[in-house]
């Protein structure tokens, strides 16, 4: 009787061990499952991908289009010490505008530092001459994890939104780099996407109103994980 009970315990323990090992194997397999660029759709980008808010968006060459479109900006001295380059207004906005100096005007650009009721910070940079503005999104550690460039949405005589020619130049410069995969969507959708595989993550540029008549560009990083995106 005792011998039979010992055998039964061993069988139960083996079953438990097999189930545990199977669970670990399944978890490990799913944990390392990642999307590839060809799998991405509008729905997956919007609903499935997890945005990364812990890394500096400027570490991934996201201002190259400004340097290539430098004819739209005139370099100048700012505050007698800062020499403005086309991308400097974004990468060094904190040096120009801070919580102690929440509004600044520099080189034809207006800077605004904003903090909402949830403690989230952002900096807005308005370019009145070219009729668009930038918004920089910051995490609690002060890193700019995403930013946007948006048209001021001018309305023409026909009551339609007029295209912003500078933003069209920006989009064309990005396309000309041949570093991104274009994901076009149907006419009912409001966005096209430019996707770059960075190995362990995606760099995705969202283009409101499609690339033919863009109203802006959203610059964001996303995890490639399919499952367990909170880990």
Phi, psi and omega in degrees: 000313179297320179298319179296319180296318179298319178297317180298317178298317180298318180297316179298316180295322177294319179298316179298317180296319179296317179298317180297315179296321178295319178298315179298319181295317179294315179300314180298317180298313182291324183300324184264008176285131182228152173284150167247167186301321183295336181279340190290138173229172177302317182296318180293321179296316184285317190255334188254323183287143179261121180289141179267123182240019183247358184239154181281118182298334182282352176285356188238037173054043182271004176246011180301323182296330177290318180295323179285341180250032189297346179294345180275355183229142178255116179299146179200168176274133180243126180056027176068355183234334186258122177265114186284128168249166183304328180261355186294325183299333179271306187292337182235029181300327180298333180283344182261318182229133180223179179297332178281337179227073192289349179228134180213150176237122188212126175053041179080005181244140177259128181250136179226127175261128186229138175229125183270183184292345180264005179084003180279138182251149171208157176239131176251136180236116184257130175248092184293325182298314182266002172062049172203171178214159177253147170232124180256125179261131184241144175272174182301338178274000177089004178280138175277105185267347179198157172207166181226154167237125189230138174288154176279008173058058176294142179255130179276181180297333179272011179067014175263155179288127181281141178291143175268112187295327180293317179294325176298322176296317178302311182298319180295322177298321178293316178298321182293342179288340181056027179260355186238150173265127181274124174252104179271148178239168183288173185294338179284337177280157181258003189220149161246165183226142171245122191239132176235127178277117181260015179096290180255002182202169174251140166256118186237128173256118177266130184248103177296136177069024172071164188286340181288328182217064188289140175263352181173187176216133174252127183252115185216153175253142180225145172289147178272355184298141175271327185228163177052046185289347179278349181269000000 
